[in-house]
Coordinates of C-alpha atoms in Angstrom, one line a residue:
M1109 CA 131.5 138.1 77.4
N1110 CA 130.1 136.0 74.5
D1111 CA 129.4 132.8 76.5
F1112 CA 126.0 133.2 77.7
H1113 CA 123.5 131.6 79.9
P1114 CA 120.0 131.7 80.6
F1115 CA 118.7 133.0 83.9
G1116 CA 117.6 129.5 85.0
W1117 CA 121.4 128.0 84.7
Y1118 CA 122.8 130.4 87.0
A1119 CA 119.4 129.9 89.4
A1120 CA 120.0 126.1 89.3
K1121 CA 123.8 126.4 90.5
M1122 CA 122.7 129.1 93.3
A1123 CA 119.4 127.5 94.5
P1124 CA 121.1 124.6 96.6
H1125 CA 123.3 127.4 98.7
L1126 CA 120.1 129.5 99.6
P1127 CA 117.7 128.8 102.5
K1128 CA 114.4 127.2 101.8
K1129 CA 112.6 130.4 103.3
A1130 CA 114.0 132.4 100.6
F1131 CA 111.6 131.0 98.1
Q1132 CA 108.5 131.7 100.4
P1133 CA 106.6 134.8 100.4
V1134 CA 107.4 137.5 102.8
K1135 CA 104.1 138.9 104.3
S1136 CA 105.9 141.3 106.5
R1137 CA 106.9 143.6 103.5
L1138 CA 103.3 144.6 103.7
F1139 CA 104.0 146.4 107.2
G1140 CA 106.6 148.8 105.3
G1141 CA 103.9 149.3 102.7
L1142 CA 101.3 150.2 105.5
A1143 CA 103.6 153.0 106.7
Y1144 CA 103.9 154.1 103.4
V1145 CA 100.1 154.3 102.8
G1146 CA 99.8 156.3 106.1
L1147 CA 102.4 159.1 104.9
V1148 CA 100.6 159.4 101.7
I1149 CA 97.4 160.0 103.4
A1150 CA 98.8 162.2 106.2
G1151 CA 100.7 164.1 103.5
I1152 CA 97.8 164.8 101.4
L1153 CA 95.5 165.8 104.0
A1154 CA 98.1 167.9 105.7
V1155 CA 98.4 169.9 102.3
S1156 CA 94.7 169.9 101.3
L1157 CA 93.2 170.7 104.7
F1158 CA 95.7 173.4 106.1
H1159 CA 97.3 176.5 104.8
L1160 CA 101.0 175.8 105.3
H1161 CA 103.6 177.9 104.1
P1162 CA 105.1 176.9 100.4
V1163 CA 108.3 175.6 102.2
W1164 CA 106.3 173.1 104.4
N1165 CA 104.2 172.1 101.5
L1166 CA 107.6 171.7 99.3
L1167 CA 109.0 169.4 102.3
I1168 CA 105.8 167.2 102.2
S1169 CA 105.9 167.0 98.6
V1170 CA 109.3 165.5 98.7
V1171 CA 108.3 163.2 101.4
L1172 CA 105.1 162.1 99.3
G1173 CA 107.3 161.6 96.3
F1174 CA 109.7 159.4 98.2
S1175 CA 106.9 157.4 99.5
F1176 CA 105.2 157.3 95.7
A1177 CA 108.4 155.6 94.7
A1178 CA 108.7 153.3 97.7
L1179 CA 105.2 151.8 97.2
G1180 CA 106.1 151.6 93.5
F1181 CA 109.3 149.5 94.4
L1182 CA 106.7 147.3 96.7
G1183 CA 104.2 146.9 94.1
H1184 CA 106.8 145.6 91.8
E1185 CA 107.6 143.0 94.3
I1186 CA 104.2 142.3 95.1
L1187 CA 103.0 141.5 91.6
H1188 CA 106.0 139.0 91.2
G1189 CA 104.2 137.1 93.8
T1190 CA 106.9 137.4 96.4
V1191 CA 104.7 139.0 99.1
V1192 CA 101.2 137.2 98.6
R1193 CA 100.7 134.5 96.3
T1194 CA 96.6 134.4 96.1
P1195 CA 96.1 136.0 92.6
W1196 CA 93.1 138.4 93.7
L1197 CA 95.1 139.5 96.6
R1198 CA 98.3 139.9 94.7
D1199 CA 96.6 142.2 92.2
L1200 CA 94.5 144.2 94.8
L1201 CA 97.7 144.9 96.8
G1202 CA 99.7 145.6 93.8
A1203 CA 97.1 148.1 92.5
I1204 CA 97.0 150.2 95.6
A1205 CA 100.7 150.2 96.0
F1206 CA 101.0 151.6 92.3
W1207 CA 98.0 153.9 92.5
P1208 CA 100.1 156.9 92.9
L1209 CA 102.3 156.0 89.9
C1210 CA 98.8 155.0 87.8
T1211 CA 99.9 151.7 86.6
G1212 CA 97.4 148.8 86.8
P1213 CA 98.6 145.4 88.0
K1214 CA 97.2 143.5 84.9
L1215 CA 98.9 145.7 82.6
W1216 CA 102.2 145.8 84.7
R1217 CA 102.2 141.8 84.8
K1218 CA 102.2 141.7 80.8
W1219 CA 104.5 144.4 80.3
H1220 CA 107.0 143.9 83.1
N1221 CA 106.6 140.2 84.0
A1222 CA 105.9 138.3 80.8
S1223 CA 107.7 140.6 78.4
H1224 CA 110.5 142.5 79.9
H1225 CA 111.6 139.5 82.2
V1226 CA 111.5 136.9 79.6
H1227 CA 113.1 138.7 76.8
T1228 CA 115.4 141.2 78.6
Q1229 CA 117.6 143.1 76.5
H1230 CA 116.2 141.6 73.2
E1231 CA 116.3 144.1 70.4
E1232 CA 112.6 143.3 69.3
K1233 CA 110.9 141.5 72.3
D1234 CA 111.9 143.7 75.4
P1235 CA 109.8 146.7 75.5
D1236 CA 112.1 148.3 77.6
A1237 CA 115.2 148.0 75.3
W1238 CA 116.8 151.1 73.5
P1239 CA 117.1 150.7 69.7
S1240 CA 119.9 149.6 67.6
M1241 CA 121.2 151.0 64.4
E1242 CA 119.0 149.1 62.3
K1243 CA 115.8 150.2 64.1
L1244 CA 117.1 153.9 64.1
A1245 CA 117.6 153.9 60.4
K1246 CA 113.7 152.9 59.9
S1247 CA 112.3 155.4 62.0
R1248 CA 112.1 159.0 60.7
L1249 CA 111.3 160.3 64.4
L1250 CA 114.3 158.6 65.8
S1251 CA 116.7 159.7 63.2
W1252 CA 115.5 163.5 63.7
V1253 CA 116.0 163.1 67.3
Y1254 CA 119.4 161.5 67.0
R1255 CA 120.5 164.7 64.7
I1256 CA 120.3 166.9 68.0
P1257 CA 123.6 167.5 69.4
F1258 CA 124.5 165.0 72.0
P1259 CA 124.7 167.6 75.0
I1260 CA 121.5 168.9 74.4
R1261 CA 119.9 165.6 74.1
A1262 CA 121.6 164.0 77.5
S1263 CA 120.3 167.2 79.1
F1264 CA 117.0 166.6 77.8
A1265 CA 117.1 162.9 78.6
F1266 CA 118.0 163.4 82.3
S1267 CA 115.3 166.1 82.8
S1268 CA 112.7 163.7 81.1
L1269 CA 113.5 161.3 84.2
S1270 CA 110.8 163.4 86.0
V1271 CA 108.0 162.1 83.8
M1272 CA 109.3 159.2 81.8
F1273 CA 107.7 156.3 83.7
T1274 CA 104.1 157.9 83.6
V1275 CA 104.8 158.4 79.9
H1276 CA 106.2 154.9 79.2
S1277 CA 103.2 153.5 81.3
I1278 CA 100.8 155.3 78.8
R1279 CA 102.8 154.1 76.1
M1280 CA 102.8 150.4 77.0
L1281 CA 99.1 150.5 77.4
F1282 CA 98.7 151.4 73.7
Y1283 CA 101.7 149.0 72.7
F1284 CA 100.0 145.9 74.6
F1285 CA 96.4 146.5 74.7
K1286 CA 95.6 144.5 71.5
D1287 CA 97.3 141.6 73.1
F1288 CA 94.8 141.3 75.9
R1289 CA 91.8 139.1 75.2
R1290 CA 88.7 141.0 74.6
K1291 CA 87.2 140.0 78.2
N1292 CA 90.2 141.5 79.7
R1293 CA 90.8 144.8 78.0
A1294 CA 87.9 146.5 79.9
V1295 CA 89.9 145.4 83.2
V1296 CA 92.9 146.9 81.7
L1297 CA 91.2 150.2 81.0
F1298 CA 89.4 150.4 84.5
Q1299 CA 92.5 149.6 86.4
F1300 CA 94.6 152.4 84.1
F1301 CA 91.9 155.1 84.5
L1302 CA 90.6 154.5 88.1
P1303 CA 93.8 155.9 89.7
W1304 CA 94.0 158.9 87.2
A1305 CA 90.0 159.6 88.1
T1306 CA 90.8 159.8 92.0
W1307 CA 93.8 162.1 91.3
L1308 CA 91.9 164.4 89.0
G1309 CA 89.1 164.0 91.7
L1310 CA 91.4 165.5 94.1
L1311 CA 92.4 168.3 91.7
W1312 CA 88.7 169.1 91.6
L1313 CA 88.2 169.2 95.5
V1314 CA 91.5 171.2 96.5
G1315 CA 92.2 173.1 93.5
W1316 CA 95.4 173.6 91.1
E1317 CA 97.7 175.1 94.0
K1318 CA 97.3 172.6 96.7
W1319 CA 97.1 169.5 93.9
F1320 CA 100.7 170.5 92.8
F1321 CA 101.9 170.1 96.1
A1322 CA 99.8 167.0 97.0
F1323 CA 100.1 165.1 93.7
L1324 CA 101.7 166.7 90.9
L1325 CA 105.1 167.6 92.2
P1326 CA 105.4 164.2 94.2
L1327 CA 104.7 162.4 91.1
L1328 CA 107.7 164.2 89.6
V1329 CA 109.7 163.4 92.4
A1330 CA 108.7 159.7 92.3
N1331 CA 109.2 159.5 88.6
T1332 CA 112.6 160.8 88.9
I1333 CA 113.6 158.4 91.8
V1334 CA 112.0 155.4 90.1
M1335 CA 113.8 156.1 86.7
S1336 CA 117.0 156.8 88.2
Y1337 CA 117.0 153.0 89.1
I1338 CA 115.4 151.6 86.0
S1339 CA 117.6 153.9 83.8
T1340 CA 120.5 152.1 85.3
N1341 CA 119.1 148.7 85.2
H1342 CA 120.4 147.8 81.7
R1343 CA 121.1 150.7 79.4
L1344 CA 124.9 150.6 80.0
N1345 CA 124.6 146.8 79.1
P1346 CA 124.7 145.0 75.6
L1347 CA 121.7 143.6 73.8
V1348 CA 122.0 140.0 74.0
P1349 CA 120.7 136.7 72.2
V1350 CA 120.0 134.9 75.5
N1351 CA 118.7 136.2 78.6
D1352 CA 121.7 136.1 80.5
P1353 CA 121.3 138.5 83.6
L1354 CA 124.9 138.6 84.6
A1355 CA 125.5 140.2 80.9
N1356 CA 122.4 142.4 80.7
S1357 CA 121.6 143.6 83.9
L1358 CA 123.5 146.2 86.4
S1359 CA 123.1 146.1 90.2
V1360 CA 123.8 149.8 91.7
T1361 CA 125.0 150.5 95.4
V1362 CA 123.3 153.0 97.5
P1363 CA 123.3 153.9 101.2
K1364 CA 122.2 150.9 103.4
W1365 CA 119.1 152.9 104.8
V1366 CA 118.1 153.9 101.5
D1367 CA 118.3 150.4 100.2
I1368 CA 116.4 149.2 102.9
L1369 CA 113.5 152.1 102.2
H1370 CA 113.5 151.1 98.7
F1371 CA 112.9 147.4 99.4
H1372 CA 116.3 146.3 98.0
F1373 CA 115.3 147.7 94.3
S1374 CA 119.2 148.2 93.9
H1375 CA 120.0 144.5 93.5
H1376 CA 118.8 144.2 89.9
T1377 CA 120.8 141.4 88.5
E1378 CA 119.8 139.5 91.5
H1379 CA 116.2 140.2 90.6
H1380 CA 116.5 139.1 87.4
L1381 CA 118.2 135.6 88.4
F1382 CA 115.4 134.9 91.0
P1383 CA 112.2 137.4 90.1
A1384 CA 109.8 135.0 92.3
M1385 CA 111.9 135.7 95.4
S1386 CA 111.7 138.3 98.0
S1387 CA 114.2 141.2 97.4
K1388 CA 114.8 140.8 101.2
Y1389 CA 117.0 138.1 100.3
Y1390 CA 118.8 139.7 97.3
P1391 CA 121.8 140.8 99.6
L1392 CA 122.7 137.0 100.4
V1393 CA 122.1 136.3 96.6
K1394 CA 124.6 138.9 95.8
T1395 CA 127.2 137.2 97.8
Y1396 CA 126.9 133.9 96.2
I1397 CA 127.1 135.5 92.8
K1398 CA 130.5 137.5 93.7
Q1399 CA 131.7 134.3 95.2
M1400 CA 130.9 131.8 91.9
W1401 CA 131.0 134.5 89.0
P1402 CA 132.8 137.5 90.4
D1403 CA 134.2 138.5 86.8
R1404 CA 130.8 138.3 85.1
Y1405 CA 128.8 140.5 87.6
H1406 CA 128.4 144.0 86.9
E1407 CA 127.8 146.7 90.3
M1408 CA 128.9 150.3 90.6
P1409 CA 127.4 153.2 92.7
M1410 CA 124.2 154.7 91.7
G1411 CA 125.9 158.3 91.0
K1412 CA 128.7 156.4 88.8
A1413 CA 126.1 154.6 86.9
L1414 CA 124.2 157.9 86.1
A1415 CA 127.3 159.6 85.4
A1416 CA 128.1 156.9 82.6
L1417 CA 124.6 157.2 81.4
W1418 CA 125.0 161.0 80.8
K1419 CA 128.3 160.5 78.9
T1420 CA 127.2 157.7 76.4
P1421 CA 124.8 157.5 73.8
R1422 CA 121.6 155.3 73.7
V1423 CA 121.9 153.6 70.6
Y1424 CA 123.2 150.1 69.9
Y1425 CA 125.9 149.4 67.5
E1426 CA 126.6 145.5 66.6
H1427 CA 124.5 145.1 69.9
N1428 CA 127.3 145.2 72.2
E1429 CA 128.5 148.7 71.7
L1430 CA 126.8 152.2 71.9
I1431 CA 127.1 154.8 69.0
E1432 CA 126.5 158.6 68.5
P1433 CA 125.3 158.2 65.0
K1434 CA 125.9 161.7 63.8
Q1435 CA 129.4 161.8 64.7
G1436 CA 130.3 158.2 64.5
H1437 CA 131.7 157.9 67.8
V1438 CA 131.4 154.2 69.4
Y1439 CA 131.2 153.4 73.1
G1440 CA 131.5 150.1 75.1
T1441 CA 129.0 148.5 77.1
L1442 CA 129.4 146.6 80.5
G1443 CA 131.3 143.5 79.8
N1444 CA 132.5 144.8 76.4
G1445 CA 135.1 147.7 77.1
L1446 CA 133.2 150.2 78.9
D1447 CA 135.1 151.6 81.9
P1448 CA 132.7 154.0 83.6
D1449 CA 136.1 155.6 85.5
R1450 CA 137.3 156.6 82.1
I1451 CA 134.7 156.6 79.4
V1452 CA 136.3 157.0 75.8
H1453 CA 135.1 156.5 72.6
R1454 CA 136.8 155.3 69.2
E1455 CA 136.2 156.9 65.7
L1456 CA 134.0 154.7 63.5
E1457 CA 135.7 155.4 60.4
T1458 CA 139.0 154.3 61.7
E1459 CA 138.1 150.5 62.3
K1460 CA 140.4 148.1 60.8
Q1461 CA 137.6 145.8 59.6
P1462 CA 135.7 147.5 57.0
R1463 CA 132.0 146.8 57.1
S1464 CA 129.7 146.2 54.3
A1465 CA 128.4 149.0 51.8
K1466 CA 124.9 148.0 53.3
K1467 CA 125.9 148.6 57.0
R1468 CA 127.8 151.9 56.1
A1469 CA 124.5 153.1 54.1
K1470 CA 122.6 152.2 57.4
T1471 CA 124.8 154.3 59.5
K1472 CA 124.6 157.1 57.2
K1473 CA 120.7 157.2 57.1
A1474 CA 120.3 156.9 60.7
A1475 CA 122.6 159.9 61.4
G1476 CA 120.5 161.7 58.5
Q1477 CA 123.2 161.7 56.0
G1478 CA 121.5 159.5 53.3
N1479 CA 121.1 162.3 50.7
L1480 CA 124.8 163.4 51.2

């Protein structure tokens, strides 16, 4: 699919078919957030104040982790201005929702709203995009990582989902910190460190064992849930020259009850088309996308998307394919030959059109073969 359109092009064609209320804030989403906050407080108090059997603590930790993740999804929605529009209230509620994930609202809006959404799947400008062969060749660390056998690397990548959102948030603090005005830098640091201070304060109050069940294990569970969605949002899609949500985004399907509890976060293409719309209306948006552009829309079950991620590498080749540098195995992306039901690769060396000597050298360098 080479005829790209910016998200505004799609939105302009769909907006007349959508009800006016779909473009208004939905304050009732806060009732769901209040329920999750209640669960979090009750769960932490139960673990901290009572000497429960480890099995009960484990079950409470899972509920806490699910609630942490769901609050993160709500925080994402709040900070897009789809729940309340008043800036100070939006940031306050967003900060509370993101408190368990320790991400401040000012950093999140810079990283996610102003950068990721504006430059989705742009090789240089999207902070969440995965590297191309050219970028891999310039990084000694990445080149070393991609010499590790693919099965080992894939196993590590999936196990790291349990910490990746937290790690990436810390990385984004360093990445964007210099871009904030001096007067805002103190606020960004305060919003980042205050949640951590409260959770470390809880550690001081209740000790390591109870803190593990009250916060650390739930944080790992929440990371896994959140990153299972985020990993499927774009990583099977190509890098694109135009921010086209139907080309660069994937929506996944989950059981309806899960979708409701997760504030329809699975509807990711819909979100990139209408980021300022409450996710309450994304199922309706999906209906119109399928009617108007059925051949361009990418959707698959969450399990199938995760399996496809497991079977494919995360380095881009020529922007619209994925490559395993060491073996020279090339895979398609969504819209460019990737079949999630039958994932196969082609050998780089069997290409009919030979590439330039410069590109061959970059491939060898990225694969650690530059001195051979």
